[in-house]
Short mmCIF file of C-alpha atoms in Angstrom, two decimals:
data_model
loop_
_atom_site.label_atom_id
_atom_site.label_comp_id
_atom_site.label_asym_id
_atom_site.label_seq_id
_atom_site.Cartn_x
_atom_site.Cartn_y
_atom_site.Cartn_z
CA MET A 384 -35.43 27.55 -35.68
CA GLY A 385 -37.03 24.32 -36.74
CA SER A 386 -34.19 23.31 -39.08
CA THR A 387 -32.89 19.75 -39.43
CA GLU A 388 -29.87 20.78 -37.34
CA ASP A 389 -32.17 21.96 -34.53
CA LEU A 390 -33.96 18.64 -34.53
CA ASP A 391 -30.68 16.69 -34.54
CA TYR A 392 -29.49 18.57 -31.43
CA PRO A 393 -32.06 20.69 -29.58
CA GLN A 394 -29.89 23.63 -28.57
CA ILE A 395 -32.88 25.74 -27.57
CA ILE A 396 -34.13 23.00 -25.23
CA VAL A 397 -30.69 22.78 -23.61
CA GLN A 398 -30.72 26.56 -23.13
CA TYR A 399 -34.16 26.46 -21.55
CA SER A 400 -33.20 23.64 -19.18
CA ASN A 401 -30.26 25.72 -17.96
CA GLY A 402 -32.41 28.81 -17.46
CA PHE A 403 -32.68 28.53 -13.69
CA LEU A 404 -28.91 28.02 -13.40
CA ILE A 405 -28.31 31.22 -15.32
CA SER A 406 -30.76 33.13 -13.13
CA LYS A 407 -29.16 31.89 -9.92
CA VAL A 408 -25.68 32.82 -11.09
CA MET A 409 -26.82 36.39 -11.65
CA PHE A 410 -28.80 36.49 -8.38
CA THR A 411 -25.86 35.12 -6.38
CA ALA A 412 -23.32 37.55 -7.86
CA CYS A 413 -25.70 40.41 -6.98
CA GLU A 414 -26.33 39.13 -3.48
CA LEU A 415 -22.63 38.66 -2.71
CA GLY A 416 -21.84 42.14 -3.99
CA VAL A 417 -19.57 41.15 -6.86
CA PHE A 418 -20.75 43.88 -9.23
CA ASP A 419 -20.73 46.58 -6.52
CA LEU A 420 -17.17 45.67 -5.48
CA LEU A 421 -15.86 45.79 -9.05
CA LEU A 422 -17.56 49.13 -9.67
CA ASP A 423 -16.17 50.63 -6.47
CA SER A 424 -12.67 49.27 -7.02
CA GLY A 425 -12.27 51.19 -10.26
CA LYS A 426 -9.95 48.50 -11.59
CA PRO A 427 -10.09 44.80 -12.48
CA LEU A 428 -9.56 42.38 -9.60
CA SER A 429 -8.41 38.78 -9.28
CA SER A 430 -10.74 36.06 -8.05
CA ASP A 431 -8.64 35.77 -4.88
CA ALA A 432 -9.01 39.48 -4.17
CA ILE A 433 -12.75 39.40 -4.80
CA ALA A 434 -13.19 36.35 -2.58
CA ALA A 435 -11.14 37.96 0.20
CA HIS A 436 -13.11 41.24 0.01
CA LEU A 437 -16.45 39.43 0.10
CA GLY A 438 -15.53 36.74 2.61
CA ALA A 439 -16.15 33.94 0.12
CA SER A 440 -14.50 30.65 -0.86
CA THR A 441 -11.74 31.20 -3.41
CA MET A 442 -12.72 28.05 -5.32
CA GLY A 443 -16.41 28.88 -5.35
CA MET A 444 -15.82 32.51 -6.28
CA GLU A 445 -13.61 31.61 -9.22
CA ARG A 446 -16.31 29.35 -10.65
CA LEU A 447 -18.97 32.01 -10.09
CA LEU A 448 -16.86 34.67 -11.80
CA ASP A 449 -16.08 32.40 -14.76
CA ALA A 450 -19.79 31.65 -15.19
CA CYS A 451 -20.51 35.40 -15.12
CA VAL A 452 -17.90 35.86 -17.85
CA GLY A 453 -19.62 33.18 -19.90
CA LEU A 454 -22.92 35.01 -19.40
CA LYS A 455 -21.29 38.32 -20.45
CA LEU A 456 -22.02 39.88 -17.06
CA LEU A 457 -18.27 40.16 -16.43
CA ALA A 458 -15.21 40.44 -18.65
CA VAL A 459 -11.84 38.87 -17.93
CA GLU A 460 -8.32 39.66 -19.06
CA MET A 461 -5.34 37.35 -18.65
CA THR A 462 -2.22 38.98 -17.23
CA GLN A 463 1.11 37.72 -15.92
CA GLU A 464 -0.45 37.82 -12.45
CA GLY A 465 -3.42 35.73 -13.59
CA ALA A 466 -7.04 36.42 -14.52
CA LEU A 467 -8.47 39.85 -13.68
CA TYR A 468 -12.23 40.46 -13.72
CA ARG A 469 -14.26 43.60 -14.38
CA ASN A 470 -17.90 44.48 -14.89
CA THR A 471 -19.39 44.75 -18.34
CA GLU A 472 -21.34 47.91 -19.06
CA ILE A 473 -24.70 46.21 -18.71
CA SER A 474 -23.76 45.01 -15.21
CA ASN A 475 -22.58 48.48 -14.18
CA ILE A 476 -25.89 49.95 -15.27
CA TYR A 477 -28.39 47.33 -14.08
CA LEU A 478 -26.78 45.10 -11.45
CA THR A 479 -25.02 47.54 -9.13
CA LYS A 480 -26.99 49.01 -6.24
CA SER A 481 -25.80 52.59 -6.80
CA SER A 482 -26.96 52.86 -10.41
CA THR A 483 -30.07 54.93 -11.12
CA LYS A 484 -31.28 52.05 -13.31
CA SER A 485 -30.41 49.33 -10.79
CA GLN A 486 -32.43 46.11 -10.88
CA TYR A 487 -30.74 44.81 -7.72
CA HIS A 488 -33.81 44.81 -5.46
CA ILE A 489 -36.07 42.97 -7.90
CA MET A 490 -33.21 40.47 -8.39
CA MET A 491 -33.16 39.85 -4.64
CA TYR A 492 -36.94 39.44 -4.54
CA TYR A 493 -36.79 36.86 -7.31
CA SER A 494 -33.86 35.06 -5.67
CA ASN A 495 -35.18 34.96 -2.12
CA THR A 496 -38.92 34.58 -2.71
CA VAL A 497 -40.01 33.66 -6.23
CA TYR A 498 -37.16 31.22 -6.85
CA LEU A 499 -37.96 29.27 -3.69
CA CYS A 500 -41.67 29.08 -4.50
CA TRP A 501 -41.09 27.73 -7.98
CA GLN A 502 -39.36 24.59 -6.75
CA TYR A 503 -42.84 23.40 -5.78
CA LEU A 504 -44.37 23.98 -9.22
CA SER A 505 -44.36 20.27 -10.08
CA ASP A 506 -46.07 19.46 -6.77
CA ALA A 507 -48.76 21.94 -7.69
CA VAL A 508 -49.35 20.19 -11.00
CA ARG A 509 -48.82 16.54 -10.07
CA SER A 510 -46.50 14.36 -8.01
CA ASP A 511 -44.32 11.52 -9.30
CA GLU A 512 -41.80 9.22 -7.68
CA GLU A 513 -38.51 11.13 -7.58
CA MET A 514 -36.12 8.39 -8.64
CA LEU A 515 -38.22 7.47 -11.66
CA LYS A 516 -38.18 11.07 -12.83
CA PHE A 517 -34.42 11.36 -12.34
CA MET A 518 -33.71 8.17 -14.27
CA ALA A 519 -36.04 9.16 -17.07
CA GLY A 520 -34.30 12.52 -17.22
CA GLN A 521 -30.89 10.87 -17.49
CA ASN A 522 -32.20 8.58 -20.22
CA SER A 523 -33.44 11.57 -22.20
CA VAL A 524 -29.95 13.09 -22.13
CA TRP A 525 -28.43 9.97 -23.67
CA SER A 526 -31.10 9.88 -26.34
CA ILE A 527 -29.49 13.01 -27.83
CA CYS A 528 -25.86 12.66 -26.68
CA GLY A 529 -25.28 8.94 -26.11
CA ARG A 530 -24.36 7.89 -29.62
CA ASP A 531 -21.88 10.76 -29.97
CA VAL A 532 -19.85 9.84 -26.90
CA LEU A 533 -19.92 6.12 -27.69
CA ALA A 534 -18.86 6.71 -31.29
CA ALA A 535 -16.10 9.13 -30.30
CA PHE A 536 -13.71 6.16 -30.34
CA ASP A 537 -13.96 2.71 -31.92
CA LEU A 538 -15.15 0.59 -29.00
CA SER A 539 -15.85 -2.51 -31.10
CA PRO A 540 -12.80 -4.41 -29.73
CA PHE A 541 -14.40 -4.28 -26.27
CA THR A 542 -17.12 -6.90 -26.07
CA GLN A 543 -17.47 -7.16 -22.28
CA ILE A 544 -18.50 -3.76 -20.89
CA TYR A 545 -19.55 -2.56 -17.44
CA ASP A 546 -21.52 0.68 -17.19
CA LEU A 547 -20.80 1.87 -13.64
CA GLY A 548 -23.75 3.88 -12.35
CA GLY A 549 -25.62 3.09 -15.55
CA GLY A 550 -29.02 4.00 -14.09
CA GLY A 551 -31.92 3.57 -16.47
CA GLY A 552 -29.81 1.91 -19.14
CA ALA A 553 -30.20 4.36 -22.01
CA LEU A 554 -26.45 4.59 -22.58
CA ALA A 555 -26.17 0.80 -22.37
CA GLN A 556 -28.92 0.47 -24.99
CA GLU A 557 -27.14 2.92 -27.28
CA CYS A 558 -23.94 0.92 -26.77
CA VAL A 559 -25.34 -2.48 -27.77
CA SER A 560 -27.11 -0.85 -30.70
CA LEU A 561 -23.89 0.73 -31.94
CA TYR A 562 -21.72 -2.30 -31.09
CA PRO A 563 -23.95 -5.37 -31.59
CA ASN A 564 -21.18 -7.79 -30.57
CA SER A 565 -20.92 -6.26 -27.12
CA THR A 566 -22.67 -7.04 -23.86
CA VAL A 567 -23.18 -4.34 -21.22
CA THR A 568 -23.68 -4.89 -17.51
CA ILE A 569 -25.27 -2.01 -15.63
CA TYR A 570 -23.69 -1.79 -12.19
CA ASP A 571 -25.81 0.29 -9.82
CA LEU A 572 -27.48 0.38 -6.42
CA PRO A 573 -30.17 -2.30 -5.83
CA LYS A 574 -33.06 0.20 -5.79
CA VAL A 575 -31.85 1.73 -9.06
CA VAL A 576 -31.50 -1.69 -10.69
CA ARG A 577 -35.03 -2.60 -9.60
CA VAL A 578 -36.54 0.51 -11.21
CA ALA A 579 -34.42 0.06 -14.35
CA LYS A 580 -35.68 -3.51 -14.80
CA GLU A 581 -39.29 -2.53 -14.15
CA GLN A 582 -39.43 0.66 -16.20
CA PHE A 583 -36.62 1.04 -18.70
CA VAL A 584 -34.86 -2.15 -19.86
CA SER A 585 -36.95 -4.93 -21.36
CA PRO A 586 -36.20 -8.52 -20.28
CA GLU A 587 -35.96 -9.28 -23.99
CA GLU A 588 -32.82 -7.12 -24.20
CA ARG A 589 -30.41 -10.05 -23.87
CA GLN A 590 -27.22 -8.01 -24.34
CA ILE A 591 -27.87 -5.97 -21.20
CA THR A 592 -27.54 -7.46 -17.72
CA PHE A 593 -27.42 -6.01 -14.21
CA HIS A 594 -25.11 -6.11 -11.22
CA GLU A 595 -26.35 -4.76 -7.90
CA GLY A 596 -23.85 -3.02 -5.65
CA ASP A 597 -22.02 0.09 -4.53
CA PHE A 598 -18.90 0.35 -6.66
CA PHE A 599 -17.09 2.44 -4.05
CA ASN A 600 -17.58 -0.15 -1.31
CA ASP A 601 -18.14 -3.42 -3.20
CA SER A 602 -15.88 -5.28 -5.61
CA ILE A 603 -15.86 -4.46 -9.31
CA PRO A 604 -15.94 -7.53 -11.60
CA GLU A 605 -13.42 -8.02 -14.40
CA ALA A 606 -14.32 -6.54 -17.78
CA GLU A 607 -12.72 -5.22 -20.95
CA LEU A 608 -14.20 -1.72 -20.79
CA TYR A 609 -15.75 0.35 -18.03
CA ILE A 610 -17.97 3.32 -18.75
CA LEU A 611 -18.20 6.09 -16.15
CA SER A 612 -20.74 8.56 -17.46
CA LYS A 613 -21.34 11.65 -15.32
CA ILE A 614 -19.81 9.86 -12.33
CA LEU A 615 -16.45 11.49 -11.61
CA HIS A 616 -17.82 15.03 -11.65
CA ASP A 617 -19.76 14.19 -8.47
CA TRP A 618 -16.57 13.58 -6.46
CA ASP A 619 -13.37 15.27 -5.34
CA ASP A 620 -10.02 14.20 -6.76
CA ASP A 621 -9.24 11.73 -3.98
CA LYS A 622 -12.53 9.87 -4.43
CA CYS A 623 -12.03 9.84 -8.20
CA LYS A 624 -8.54 8.37 -7.82
CA GLN A 625 -9.90 5.75 -5.42
CA LEU A 626 -12.58 4.66 -7.87
CA LEU A 627 -10.30 4.71 -10.91
CA ALA A 628 -7.71 2.63 -9.05
CA LYS A 629 -10.39 -0.02 -8.38
CA VAL A 630 -11.41 0.06 -12.02
CA TYR A 631 -7.79 -0.27 -13.16
CA LYS A 632 -7.24 -3.27 -10.91
CA ALA A 633 -10.38 -5.01 -12.24
CA CYS A 634 -9.75 -4.12 -15.89
CA LYS A 635 -8.37 -6.80 -18.20
CA PRO A 636 -4.98 -6.04 -19.80
CA GLY A 637 -5.62 -4.22 -23.06
CA GLY A 638 -8.93 -2.97 -21.72
CA GLY A 639 -9.88 0.54 -20.80
CA VAL A 640 -12.18 3.07 -19.22
CA LEU A 641 -14.40 5.57 -21.02
CA LEU A 642 -15.15 8.77 -19.12
CA VAL A 643 -18.21 10.67 -20.30
CA GLU A 644 -18.19 14.18 -18.90
CA SER A 645 -18.80 17.79 -19.86
CA LEU A 646 -15.29 19.15 -20.42
CA LEU A 647 -14.18 22.66 -19.52
CA ASN A 648 -11.85 24.47 -21.87
CA GLU A 649 -8.25 24.19 -20.69
CA ASP A 650 -8.26 27.88 -19.64
CA LYS A 651 -11.72 27.31 -18.06
CA SER A 652 -13.17 30.11 -20.21
CA GLY A 653 -16.16 27.93 -21.14
CA PRO A 654 -18.32 26.36 -22.39
CA VAL A 655 -20.84 28.31 -20.35
CA GLU A 656 -23.03 25.20 -19.86
CA THR A 657 -20.09 23.42 -18.25
CA GLN A 658 -19.28 26.43 -16.07
CA LEU A 659 -22.88 26.36 -14.87
CA TYR A 660 -22.71 22.61 -14.21
CA SER A 661 -19.56 23.15 -12.16
CA LEU A 662 -21.42 25.61 -9.97
CA ASN A 663 -24.20 23.05 -9.69
CA MET A 664 -21.64 20.53 -8.42
CA LEU A 665 -20.57 23.08 -5.81
CA VAL A 666 -24.18 23.33 -4.62
CA GLN A 667 -25.15 19.65 -4.78
CA THR A 668 -22.00 17.52 -4.46
CA GLU A 669 -18.35 17.52 -3.47
CA GLY A 670 -17.26 17.41 -7.11
CA LYS A 671 -16.67 19.76 -10.01
CA GLU A 672 -16.42 19.86 -13.78
CA ARG A 673 -12.87 19.44 -15.08
CA THR A 674 -10.69 20.04 -18.10
CA ALA A 675 -9.46 17.20 -20.31
CA ALA A 676 -5.99 17.62 -18.78
CA GLU A 677 -7.41 17.24 -15.26
CA TYR A 678 -9.23 14.03 -16.18
CA SER A 679 -6.08 12.76 -17.90
CA LYS A 680 -4.09 13.30 -14.69
CA LEU A 681 -6.66 11.34 -12.71
CA LEU A 682 -6.45 8.48 -15.20
CA GLU A 683 -2.65 8.53 -15.19
CA ALA A 684 -2.58 8.47 -11.39
CA ALA A 685 -4.64 5.26 -11.50
CA GLY A 686 -2.29 3.64 -14.02
CA PHE A 687 -4.13 4.19 -17.29
CA GLY A 688 -2.15 5.28 -20.35
CA VAL A 689 -2.63 6.15 -24.06
CA ILE A 690 -5.28 8.67 -23.10
CA GLN A 691 -7.44 10.09 -25.89
CA VAL A 692 -9.89 12.97 -25.73
CA LYS A 693 -12.78 13.71 -28.08
CA ARG A 694 -15.02 16.75 -27.85
CA THR A 695 -18.39 16.03 -29.41
CA GLY A 696 -19.69 19.58 -29.73
CA LYS A 697 -22.67 18.66 -27.58
CA LEU A 698 -23.18 18.59 -23.84
CA TYR A 699 -20.91 15.64 -23.08
CA ASP A 700 -17.46 14.66 -24.27
CA ALA A 701 -15.39 11.47 -24.12
CA VAL A 702 -12.03 10.56 -22.60
CA LEU A 703 -10.60 7.06 -23.16
CA GLY A 704 -7.78 5.59 -21.08
CA ARG A 705 -6.20 2.20 -21.77
CA LYS A 706 -4.65 -0.43 -19.48
CA LEU A 707 -1.51 -1.50 -21.27
#
């Protein structure tokens, strides 16, 4: 630890920030009886079979199982019938109720009592305005990942850029720094724009402007490039197609749209961070994390072509679609 590579990309900090997601995956699989079912079955089971046995959503169960595979709590084998899941040895020993070394009951205490109490830790220390904290948090992500996604493709031909849902403006600032001939307009809700102007984007930053509105319900102005960073994963496919169709209609010929998202592997075997984020979308939104192929289909449905994908090796990746 402490190497130049660690300082360039703080992997340990990313792991720590995902700690509560990892805990809740394990707690939830215990609570639903995933490990007990797989032990009792004596054979690997499909996600559909597990969901049916436990009375759970097939979509939600598949994401939970995949996250458990990523965490090495389950193993998966691909067969002609599809993916089959089984316990790992450590889960058989410590996470099943019948084991003499079972940790199930302490897991349930942590999940149902301790976990709930800890959401108030910040209130116990000090209280801040929620939106400001969220925007600052988003800005901090782009301070370590922004340049990578913006440099994934040569965006210098695009001088008129709209950052839809651009929040605190950190990605916009990275963009004008990397492409000094560009101007970026942050399109966001009025209350978000107000906080961004007051707290994050200096009036002296002439290359960055603001547009107040709701891009689902209001018009989208014409531009050469639209950036949608961590937007589409909040929504189901229909909402994504609706938004991308509006973007396509507004986009100048020869322009494009840059999607910045955390991409699942095509077989959805990982990365584990993205599997965890997909579960988080299940809890908080109507969306999900997707593969590059799934995002490409959404772009194609809206009319975009010449789709390129670049994995950055960090938390967020880039997908570029062009309007021919």
